[in-house]
């Protein structure tokens, strides 16, 4: 059963010995203001997808149980837990000025109320090292994974979910807020809400397998439940997540009031189809709950992987005439420019492109994709939309959740055995655009 991760997540059904370094004195770091005033040109990763052996995470368990909905377990991933300095060195050598990565709550709080000072130090060392290299660290506090104990206690549906998340944000912020460039509380917390609008429903055998996978994880945890955002019905989880965003933001701001905080949303370039398109209903359902709690945010993060054609009650296939890739997906790199415009118009906030990219084994597609995508963002900026930066997904070919190591979103290839990193032509291209300050200079 081959299931594309993005499609299935869109269907609302999918789940979807450390190099600990001593903390460095903030005084040795370059002034953060010099980094923030620049347009950010970056590449992104997420802890679970690159670090390896994230054994206290909910998703690690879902990968291990039988039956599992995952194509393969994450295992060592890209071994970035140990090779993070190399990753940061690559970002720097390419000519980018920003690295987006996530802190893993399952590592920082592997058991409820027990915080790991060693892992707080680990992530602080990453933040500080970025600064030493002149890179702005954009830090994601939740990139899908939660601790296994949290999922087994009811996940975002449990009554004190927001307080638990805020307590974790407080620990992280107090440890490293000084060096962070931008804090992203949640990565795509709205993704599963898109399921109701997806072109088609997931195959029944996939739903059955997901239910069995969650039941096995609950049993393995000695619980009657295992609640994970991208698995099952997201509706009852959204109030917990929106409350957690607000509480998390307050905790971060309490540690450093001038640190820009926001969240990132999965937003395709929605195109209305026909006179009775449900586009406004779709937007209200999928983005509305998050727009409603962004009042105190400093920016909105957007993550775009193409267009969606919105019919009356759900999305419909792209028009036959629109250009397609060999895999049948539409070719429309300029989607991100339209999303940047929409997100600013809808929220009034400055926009940070926290993810934009393409699954392509053939890197020449990425080489064509990047300048078109960047140019669409530049046009939006030229029209007055405040855009803080363009962060490409992803730095590395990594663990693509349900789909395992099949998809290739990376600017940099990673050998699955030696972990050797090899920058692709697209990486050098993005770096040269960044060095030049854009495609139009
Ligand atoms: C996520 C990433 C993922 C990427 C490509 C986004 O949904 O934030 O974790 O790898 O899209 O599918």
Short mmCIF file of C-alpha atoms and ligand atoms in Angstrom, two decimals:
data_model
loop_
_atom_site.label_atom_id
_atom_site.label_comp_id
_atom_site.label_asym_id
_atom_site.label_seq_id
_atom_site.Cartn_x
_atom_site.Cartn_y
_atom_site.Cartn_z
CA UNK A 1 0.00 0.00 0.00
CA UNK A 2 1.82 3.11 -1.21
CA UNK A 3 0.58 6.29 0.43
CA UNK A 4 2.07 9.72 -0.24
CA UNK A 5 2.71 11.42 3.09
CA UNK A 6 1.55 14.90 2.13
CA UNK A 7 -1.59 13.56 0.48
CA UNK A 8 -2.45 11.38 3.42
CA UNK A 9 -1.72 14.06 5.98
CA UNK A 10 -3.94 16.25 3.91
CA UNK A 11 -6.60 13.61 4.32
CA UNK A 12 -6.42 14.11 8.03
CA UNK A 13 -5.62 10.50 8.78
CA UNK A 14 -1.90 10.12 8.98
CA UNK A 15 0.58 10.36 11.80
CA UNK A 16 1.88 11.32 10.68
CA UNK A 17 24.77 9.46 23.56
CA UNK A 18 24.46 13.02 22.32
CA UNK A 19 27.13 15.58 21.39
CA UNK A 20 26.49 17.63 24.46
CA UNK A 21 28.57 20.75 24.51
CA UNK A 22 29.04 23.20 27.31
CA UNK A 23 26.86 26.26 27.09
CA UNK A 24 28.75 29.26 25.75
CA UNK A 25 28.58 32.68 27.19
CA UNK A 26 26.13 34.92 25.34
CA UNK A 27 28.76 37.64 25.46
CA UNK A 28 30.92 35.90 22.84
CA UNK A 29 28.06 35.87 20.33
CA UNK A 30 27.69 38.48 17.62
CA UNK A 31 24.96 41.01 18.33
CA UNK A 32 21.66 39.44 17.33
CA UNK A 33 20.31 42.68 15.92
CA UNK A 34 22.70 42.46 12.98
CA UNK A 35 21.24 39.09 12.00
CA UNK A 36 17.59 40.05 12.40
CA UNK A 37 17.72 43.13 10.21
CA UNK A 38 18.70 41.07 7.18
CA UNK A 39 16.33 39.28 4.84
CA UNK A 40 16.65 35.67 5.93
CA UNK A 41 17.84 33.16 3.36
CA UNK A 42 17.74 29.75 4.94
CA UNK A 43 17.24 26.04 4.87
CA UNK A 44 15.21 24.00 7.34
CA UNK A 45 15.25 20.69 9.13
CA UNK A 46 13.18 19.15 11.93
CA UNK A 47 14.62 17.15 14.81
CA UNK A 48 12.82 13.87 14.32
CA UNK A 49 13.50 13.89 10.61
CA UNK A 50 17.28 14.31 10.87
CA UNK A 51 18.59 13.58 14.36
CA UNK A 52 17.99 9.82 14.64
CA UNK A 53 16.94 7.62 17.56
CA UNK A 54 14.35 9.98 18.94
CA UNK A 55 13.19 7.12 21.13
CA UNK A 56 10.97 9.04 23.54
CA UNK A 57 8.81 10.48 20.76
CA UNK A 58 5.22 9.47 20.02
CA UNK A 59 6.03 9.00 16.35
CA UNK A 60 9.05 6.80 17.10
CA UNK A 61 6.65 4.41 18.82
CA UNK A 62 4.18 4.53 15.92
CA UNK A 63 7.06 3.56 13.62
CA UNK A 64 7.95 0.57 15.82
CA UNK A 65 4.61 -1.08 16.63
CA UNK A 66 2.89 -3.70 14.53
CA UNK A 67 1.02 -2.91 12.45
CA UNK A 68 2.65 0.40 11.57
CA UNK A 69 1.54 2.93 8.98
CA UNK A 70 5.14 3.96 8.41
CA UNK A 71 7.00 2.70 5.35
CA UNK A 72 10.08 2.24 7.54
CA UNK A 73 11.35 3.45 10.92
CA UNK A 74 13.38 6.65 11.24
CA UNK A 75 16.32 4.82 12.87
CA UNK A 76 19.52 6.87 12.73
CA UNK A 77 17.92 9.38 10.34
CA UNK A 78 20.79 11.65 9.18
CA UNK A 79 22.59 11.31 12.52
CA UNK A 80 22.31 15.06 12.94
CA UNK A 81 22.21 14.54 16.69
CA UNK A 82 25.96 14.12 16.32
CA UNK A 83 26.59 15.84 12.98
CA UNK A 84 24.79 19.12 13.64
CA UNK A 85 28.01 21.14 13.41
CA UNK A 86 28.55 19.75 9.93
CA UNK A 87 24.98 20.70 8.99
CA UNK A 88 25.49 24.25 10.24
CA UNK A 89 28.84 24.42 8.42
CA UNK A 90 27.09 23.48 5.17
CA UNK A 91 24.44 26.17 5.63
CA UNK A 92 27.19 28.69 6.22
CA UNK A 93 29.39 27.51 3.34
CA UNK A 94 26.50 27.70 0.91
CA UNK A 95 26.13 31.41 1.63
CA UNK A 96 22.80 31.24 3.48
CA UNK A 97 22.33 33.38 6.59
CA UNK A 98 19.71 31.39 8.47
CA UNK A 99 19.13 27.86 9.74
CA UNK A 100 15.70 26.68 10.85
CA UNK A 101 15.66 23.61 13.08
CA UNK A 102 13.54 22.22 15.89
CA UNK A 103 14.06 21.36 19.52
CA UNK A 104 12.64 17.95 20.37
CA UNK A 105 10.26 18.04 23.33
CA UNK A 106 10.59 14.22 23.73
CA UNK A 107 14.32 14.63 24.41
CA UNK A 108 13.96 17.68 26.65
CA UNK A 109 11.16 16.15 28.75
CA UNK A 110 11.39 12.38 28.21
CA UNK A 111 9.28 11.71 31.30
CA UNK A 112 6.58 14.03 32.56
CA UNK A 113 8.17 16.74 34.69
CA UNK A 114 11.74 15.46 34.19
CA UNK A 115 13.71 17.90 32.12
CA UNK A 116 17.04 17.02 30.57
CA UNK A 117 19.63 19.71 31.24
CA UNK A 118 21.99 17.89 28.87
CA UNK A 119 19.57 18.25 25.96
CA UNK A 120 18.78 21.87 26.80
CA UNK A 121 22.55 22.45 26.68
CA UNK A 122 22.74 20.54 23.41
CA UNK A 123 20.17 22.73 21.66
CA UNK A 124 21.59 25.87 23.21
CA UNK A 125 24.98 24.91 21.75
CA UNK A 126 23.32 24.69 18.32
CA UNK A 127 21.72 28.11 18.71
CA UNK A 128 25.00 29.62 19.90
CA UNK A 129 27.00 27.97 17.15
CA UNK A 130 24.67 29.39 14.51
CA UNK A 131 25.29 32.85 15.98
CA UNK A 132 29.04 32.32 16.00
CA UNK A 133 28.80 31.46 12.33
CA UNK A 134 26.72 34.55 11.59
CA UNK A 135 23.56 32.53 11.01
CA UNK A 136 20.13 33.46 12.38
CA UNK A 137 18.65 30.44 14.20
CA UNK A 138 14.90 30.10 13.57
CA UNK A 139 13.76 27.69 16.24
CA UNK A 140 10.67 25.49 16.04
CA UNK A 141 9.36 24.37 19.43
CA UNK A 142 7.01 21.69 18.08
CA UNK A 143 7.57 20.04 14.73
CA UNK A 144 4.86 17.34 14.95
CA UNK A 145 6.46 15.12 17.62
CA UNK A 146 5.40 15.14 21.26
CA UNK A 147 6.76 12.99 24.09
CA UNK A 148 5.37 9.49 24.19
CA UNK A 149 3.97 10.06 27.71
CA UNK A 150 2.08 13.11 26.43
CA UNK A 151 0.38 11.12 23.63
CA UNK A 152 -0.46 8.27 26.00
CA UNK A 153 -2.10 10.74 28.40
CA UNK A 154 -4.43 12.11 25.68
CA UNK A 155 -2.15 14.40 23.67
CA UNK A 156 -3.65 17.79 22.81
CA UNK A 157 -7.02 16.57 24.05
CA UNK A 158 -5.94 16.37 27.70
CA UNK A 159 -7.08 19.19 29.94
CA UNK A 160 -3.63 20.52 30.85
CA UNK A 161 -2.08 20.19 27.37
CA UNK A 162 -1.54 23.94 27.02
CA UNK A 163 0.05 24.22 30.46
CA UNK A 164 2.37 21.29 29.76
CA UNK A 165 3.45 22.82 26.47
CA UNK A 166 3.96 26.23 28.08
CA UNK A 167 6.11 24.71 30.82
CA UNK A 168 8.31 23.11 28.16
CA UNK A 169 8.48 26.39 26.19
CA UNK A 170 9.50 28.17 29.37
CA UNK A 171 12.41 25.76 29.93
CA UNK A 172 13.61 26.10 26.35
CA UNK A 173 13.22 29.86 26.22
CA UNK A 174 14.98 30.40 29.54
CA UNK A 175 17.85 28.24 28.31
CA UNK A 176 18.39 29.77 24.87
CA UNK A 177 15.99 32.62 23.97
CA UNK A 178 18.85 35.10 23.94
CA UNK A 179 20.32 33.62 20.77
CA UNK A 180 17.16 32.72 18.85
CA UNK A 181 16.26 34.81 15.81
CA UNK A 182 12.58 33.80 15.44
CA UNK A 183 10.58 31.34 17.54
CA UNK A 184 7.96 29.15 15.84
CA UNK A 185 5.70 27.54 18.46
CA UNK A 186 4.00 25.03 16.15
CA UNK A 187 4.83 23.66 12.73
CA UNK A 188 1.72 23.21 10.56
CA UNK A 189 -0.75 22.55 13.39
CA UNK A 190 -3.49 22.98 10.76
CA UNK A 191 -2.28 20.31 8.35
CA UNK A 192 -4.71 17.57 9.36
CA UNK A 193 -7.66 19.97 9.18
CA UNK A 194 -7.13 19.99 5.43
CA UNK A 195 -8.29 16.40 5.27
CA UNK A 196 -11.96 17.22 4.88
CA UNK A 197 -11.13 19.18 1.73
CA UNK A 198 -8.77 16.67 0.14
CA UNK A 199 -9.56 15.52 -3.39
CA UNK A 200 -10.35 11.99 -2.22
CA UNK A 201 -10.79 10.08 1.03
CA UNK A 202 -8.05 7.74 2.26
CA UNK A 203 -8.44 4.08 1.34
CA UNK A 204 -10.44 2.21 4.03
CA UNK A 205 -7.56 -0.22 4.56
CA UNK A 206 -5.33 2.72 5.46
CA UNK A 207 -7.83 3.98 8.03
CA UNK A 208 -8.05 0.50 9.55
CA UNK A 209 -4.29 0.21 9.70
CA UNK A 210 -3.96 3.62 11.34
CA UNK A 211 -6.51 2.69 13.99
CA UNK A 212 -4.65 -0.57 14.67
CA UNK A 213 -1.30 1.27 14.81
CA UNK A 214 -2.65 3.73 17.41
CA UNK A 215 -4.22 0.90 19.41
CA UNK A 216 -0.89 -0.95 19.45
CA UNK A 217 0.92 2.20 20.61
CA UNK A 218 -1.64 2.71 23.40
CA UNK A 219 -1.21 -0.88 24.50
CA UNK A 220 2.58 -0.61 24.44
CA UNK A 221 2.26 2.50 26.63
CA UNK A 222 -0.07 0.81 29.10
CA UNK A 223 -2.82 3.28 28.17
CA UNK A 224 -6.25 3.09 26.58
CA UNK A 225 -5.37 5.94 24.23
CA UNK A 226 -2.58 7.35 22.09
CA UNK A 227 -3.46 10.74 20.72
CA UNK A 228 -1.24 12.23 18.03
CA UNK A 229 -2.13 15.35 16.05
CA UNK A 230 -1.75 13.99 12.55
CA UNK A 231 -3.47 10.69 13.31
CA UNK A 232 -7.21 10.54 13.67
CA UNK A 233 -9.77 13.31 13.92
CA UNK A 234 -7.98 16.65 14.48
CA UNK A 235 -11.11 18.57 15.51
CA UNK A 236 -11.01 17.76 19.23
CA UNK A 237 -7.28 18.56 19.36
CA UNK A 238 -7.42 22.06 17.86
CA UNK A 239 -8.66 23.91 20.99
CA UNK A 240 -5.77 22.38 22.96
CA UNK A 241 -3.26 23.41 20.32
CA UNK A 242 -4.51 26.95 19.88
CA UNK A 243 -4.48 27.40 23.67
CA UNK A 244 -0.99 25.90 23.75
CA UNK A 245 0.20 28.36 21.11
CA UNK A 246 -1.00 31.30 23.19
CA UNK A 247 0.42 29.88 26.45
CA UNK A 248 3.68 28.92 24.72
CA UNK A 249 4.03 32.38 23.19
CA UNK A 250 3.49 33.97 26.60
CA UNK A 251 6.11 31.72 28.18
CA UNK A 252 8.63 32.58 25.45
CA UNK A 253 7.89 36.30 25.68
CA UNK A 254 8.25 36.14 29.46
CA UNK A 255 11.80 34.92 28.96
CA UNK A 256 12.60 37.52 26.28
CA UNK A 257 9.93 40.02 25.40
CA UNK A 258 11.53 41.22 22.14
CA UNK A 259 11.96 37.75 20.62
CA UNK A 260 9.69 37.50 17.54
CA UNK A 261 7.22 34.62 17.99
CA UNK A 262 4.77 33.08 15.54
CA UNK A 263 3.53 29.77 14.20
CA UNK A 264 3.75 28.25 10.75
CA UNK A 265 0.74 27.11 8.74
CA UNK A 266 0.45 24.73 5.81
CA UNK A 267 -1.18 26.89 3.14
CA UNK A 268 -1.39 25.90 -0.51
CA UNK A 269 -2.15 28.55 -3.10
CA UNK A 270 -5.92 28.06 -3.05
CA UNK A 271 -7.60 28.74 -6.39
CA UNK A 272 -11.42 28.95 -6.56
CA UNK A 273 -13.07 26.68 -9.12
CA UNK A 274 -16.52 27.57 -10.41
CA UNK A 275 -19.02 30.16 -9.19
CA UNK A 276 -19.89 28.19 -6.02
CA UNK A 277 -16.30 27.45 -4.88
CA UNK A 278 -16.12 26.88 -1.13
CA UNK A 279 -12.75 28.66 -0.89
CA UNK A 280 -13.80 31.05 1.88
CA UNK A 281 -15.34 28.21 3.92
CA UNK A 282 -12.20 26.18 3.43
CA UNK A 283 -10.00 29.04 4.60
CA UNK A 284 -12.23 29.72 7.60
CA UNK A 285 -12.10 26.06 8.63
CA UNK A 286 -8.41 25.40 8.12
CA UNK A 287 -6.71 28.71 8.92
CA UNK A 288 -9.46 30.52 10.86
CA UNK A 289 -8.82 28.89 14.27
CA UNK A 290 -5.14 29.87 14.09
CA UNK A 291 -5.64 33.37 12.69
CA UNK A 292 -7.94 33.89 15.68
CA UNK A 293 -5.12 33.38 18.20
CA UNK A 294 -2.37 35.28 16.35
CA UNK A 295 -3.18 38.69 17.73
CA UNK A 296 -0.05 38.76 19.88
CA UNK A 297 2.19 37.14 17.27
CA UNK A 298 4.98 38.99 15.52
CA UNK A 299 4.85 37.15 12.20
CA UNK A 300 3.06 34.37 10.36
CA UNK A 301 5.07 31.45 8.97
CA UNK A 302 3.86 29.95 5.70
CA UNK A 303 4.66 26.55 4.20
CA UNK A 304 3.65 25.90 0.63
CA UNK A 305 4.05 22.93 -1.68
CA UNK A 306 1.78 23.88 -4.56
CA UNK A 307 -1.74 24.92 -5.50
CA UNK A 308 -5.12 23.54 -4.46
CA UNK A 309 -8.16 23.94 -6.72
CA UNK A 310 -11.17 24.44 -4.50
CA UNK A 311 -14.54 23.20 -5.70
CA UNK A 312 -17.81 23.57 -3.81
CA UNK A 313 -17.15 21.12 -0.98
CA UNK A 314 -13.63 19.85 -1.59
CA UNK A 315 -10.57 20.23 -3.73
CA UNK A 316 -10.66 19.07 -7.32
CA UNK A 317 -7.85 17.97 -9.65
CA UNK A 318 -5.70 20.61 -11.36
CA UNK A 319 -6.95 21.65 -14.80
CA UNK A 320 -5.83 19.30 -17.57
CA UNK A 321 -4.04 22.18 -19.30
CA UNK A 322 -1.80 23.16 -16.38
CA UNK A 323 1.83 22.05 -16.64
CA UNK A 324 2.54 18.76 -14.86
CA UNK A 325 5.62 16.91 -13.65
CA UNK A 326 6.32 13.33 -14.63
CA UNK A 327 4.60 12.14 -11.43
CA UNK A 328 1.39 13.94 -12.41
CA UNK A 329 1.68 16.74 -9.84
CA UNK A 330 1.19 20.29 -11.03
CA UNK A 331 4.27 22.39 -11.73
CA UNK A 332 3.64 25.78 -10.18
CA UNK A 333 6.61 27.16 -8.22
CA UNK A 334 5.01 30.63 -8.03
CA UNK A 335 2.43 29.28 -5.55
CA UNK A 336 4.51 30.60 -2.66
CA UNK A 337 4.30 34.22 -3.86
CA UNK A 338 0.50 34.06 -3.88
CA UNK A 339 0.45 32.48 -0.41
CA UNK A 340 2.73 35.18 0.98
CA UNK A 341 0.28 37.81 -0.32
CA UNK A 342 -2.73 35.95 1.07
CA UNK A 343 -1.22 35.35 4.51
CA UNK A 344 -0.33 39.02 4.92
CA UNK A 345 -3.72 40.21 3.70
CA UNK A 346 -5.51 37.78 6.04
CA UNK A 347 -3.47 38.50 9.18
CA UNK A 348 -1.83 41.89 8.71
CA UNK A 349 1.40 40.26 9.95
CA UNK A 350 4.85 40.17 8.35
CA UNK A 351 5.35 36.83 6.62
CA UNK A 352 8.24 34.41 7.03
CA UNK A 353 8.45 31.63 4.45
CA UNK A 354 9.34 28.83 6.86
CA UNK A 355 9.08 26.08 4.23
CA UNK A 356 8.85 25.84 0.48
CA UNK A 357 10.27 23.07 -1.63
CA UNK A 358 9.75 20.12 -3.90
CA UNK A 359 10.04 16.36 -3.66
CA UNK A 360 12.41 15.62 -6.53
CA UNK A 361 14.97 12.85 -6.98
CA UNK A 362 16.02 14.73 -10.10
CA UNK A 363 17.71 17.81 -8.67
CA UNK A 364 17.43 19.67 -11.98
CA UNK A 365 13.74 20.14 -11.11
CA UNK A 366 14.73 21.87 -7.86
CA UNK A 367 17.21 23.99 -9.83
CA UNK A 368 14.30 25.18 -12.00
CA UNK A 369 11.94 25.45 -9.04
CA UNK A 370 13.96 27.69 -6.72
CA UNK A 371 14.43 30.81 -8.91
CA UNK A 372 10.76 30.79 -9.93
CA UNK A 373 9.61 30.40 -6.34
CA UNK A 374 11.99 33.08 -5.05
CA UNK A 375 11.00 35.46 -7.85
CA UNK A 376 7.33 35.10 -6.88
CA UNK A 377 8.20 36.08 -3.30
CA UNK A 378 10.30 38.99 -4.55
CA UNK A 379 7.37 40.26 -6.61
CA UNK A 380 5.17 40.18 -3.51
CA UNK A 381 7.84 42.14 -1.61
CA UNK A 382 8.12 44.64 -4.44
CA UNK A 383 4.35 45.12 -4.14
CA UNK A 384 4.78 46.03 -0.49
CA UNK A 385 4.19 42.75 1.33
CA UNK A 386 6.49 42.60 4.36
CA UNK A 387 8.43 39.34 3.97
CA UNK A 388 11.07 38.46 6.54
CA UNK A 389 12.78 35.63 4.71
CA UNK A 390 12.73 32.59 2.47
CA UNK A 391 13.62 29.28 4.14
CA UNK A 392 13.78 26.28 1.86
CA UNK A 393 12.61 22.81 2.87
CA UNK A 394 14.80 20.97 3.31
CA UNK A 395 18.50 21.23 4.02
CA UNK A 396 18.91 17.45 3.93
CA UNK A 397 17.29 14.46 2.29
CA UNK A 398 15.66 13.16 5.44
CA UNK A 399 12.99 11.01 7.08
CA UNK A 400 9.80 11.99 5.32
CA UNK A 401 7.42 10.64 7.97
CA UNK A 402 5.05 7.97 6.62
CA UNK A 403 6.97 7.70 3.38
CA UNK A 404 10.28 6.94 5.08
CA UNK A 405 13.43 7.79 3.15
CA UNK A 406 11.86 7.59 -0.33
CA UNK A 407 11.04 11.26 -1.03
CA UNK A 408 13.89 13.67 -1.69
CA UNK A 409 13.24 17.25 -0.57
CA UNK A 410 16.89 17.99 0.26
CA UNK A 411 19.34 20.54 -1.04
CA UNK A 412 21.94 18.12 0.26
CA UNK A 413 22.03 14.34 -0.32
CA UNK A 414 22.80 12.11 2.67
CA UNK A 415 24.33 8.67 2.27
CA UNK A 416 22.13 6.29 4.27
CA UNK A 417 25.09 4.30 5.61
CA UNK A 418 28.03 6.70 5.97
CA UNK A 419 25.82 9.79 6.58
CA UNK A 420 28.12 11.62 4.21
CA UNK A 421 26.53 14.90 3.08
CA UNK A 422 26.80 15.96 -0.57
CA UNK A 423 25.40 19.36 -1.56
CA UNK A 424 23.43 19.24 -4.80
CA UNK A 425 23.53 21.89 -7.56
CA UNK A 426 20.28 23.32 -6.15
CA UNK A 427 22.04 24.02 -2.85
CA UNK A 428 24.73 26.02 -4.60
CA UNK A 429 22.09 27.83 -6.62
CA UNK A 430 20.11 28.89 -3.52
CA UNK A 431 23.36 29.94 -1.88
CA UNK A 432 24.32 32.09 -4.86
CA UNK A 433 20.86 33.72 -4.88
CA UNK A 434 21.27 34.43 -1.17
CA UNK A 435 24.75 35.91 -1.65
CA UNK A 436 23.44 38.13 -4.42
CA UNK A 437 20.53 39.23 -2.23
CA UNK A 438 17.93 37.74 -4.55
CA UNK A 439 17.33 36.87 -8.19
CA UNK A 440 16.92 40.45 -9.34
CA UNK A 441 20.09 42.11 -8.23
C1 LIG B 1 6.59 19.45 7.11
C2 LIG B 1 7.88 18.71 6.94
C3 LIG B 1 7.80 17.78 5.73
C4 LIG B 1 7.51 18.60 4.50
C5 LIG B 1 7.46 17.81 3.20
C6 LIG B 1 5.85 19.78 5.87
O1 LIG B 1 4.60 19.21 6.04
O2 LIG B 1 6.70 20.51 7.99
O3 LIG B 1 8.15 18.04 8.11
O4 LIG B 1 8.91 16.97 5.59
O5 LIG B 1 6.28 19.27 4.65
O6 LIG B 1 6.41 16.91 3.16
#
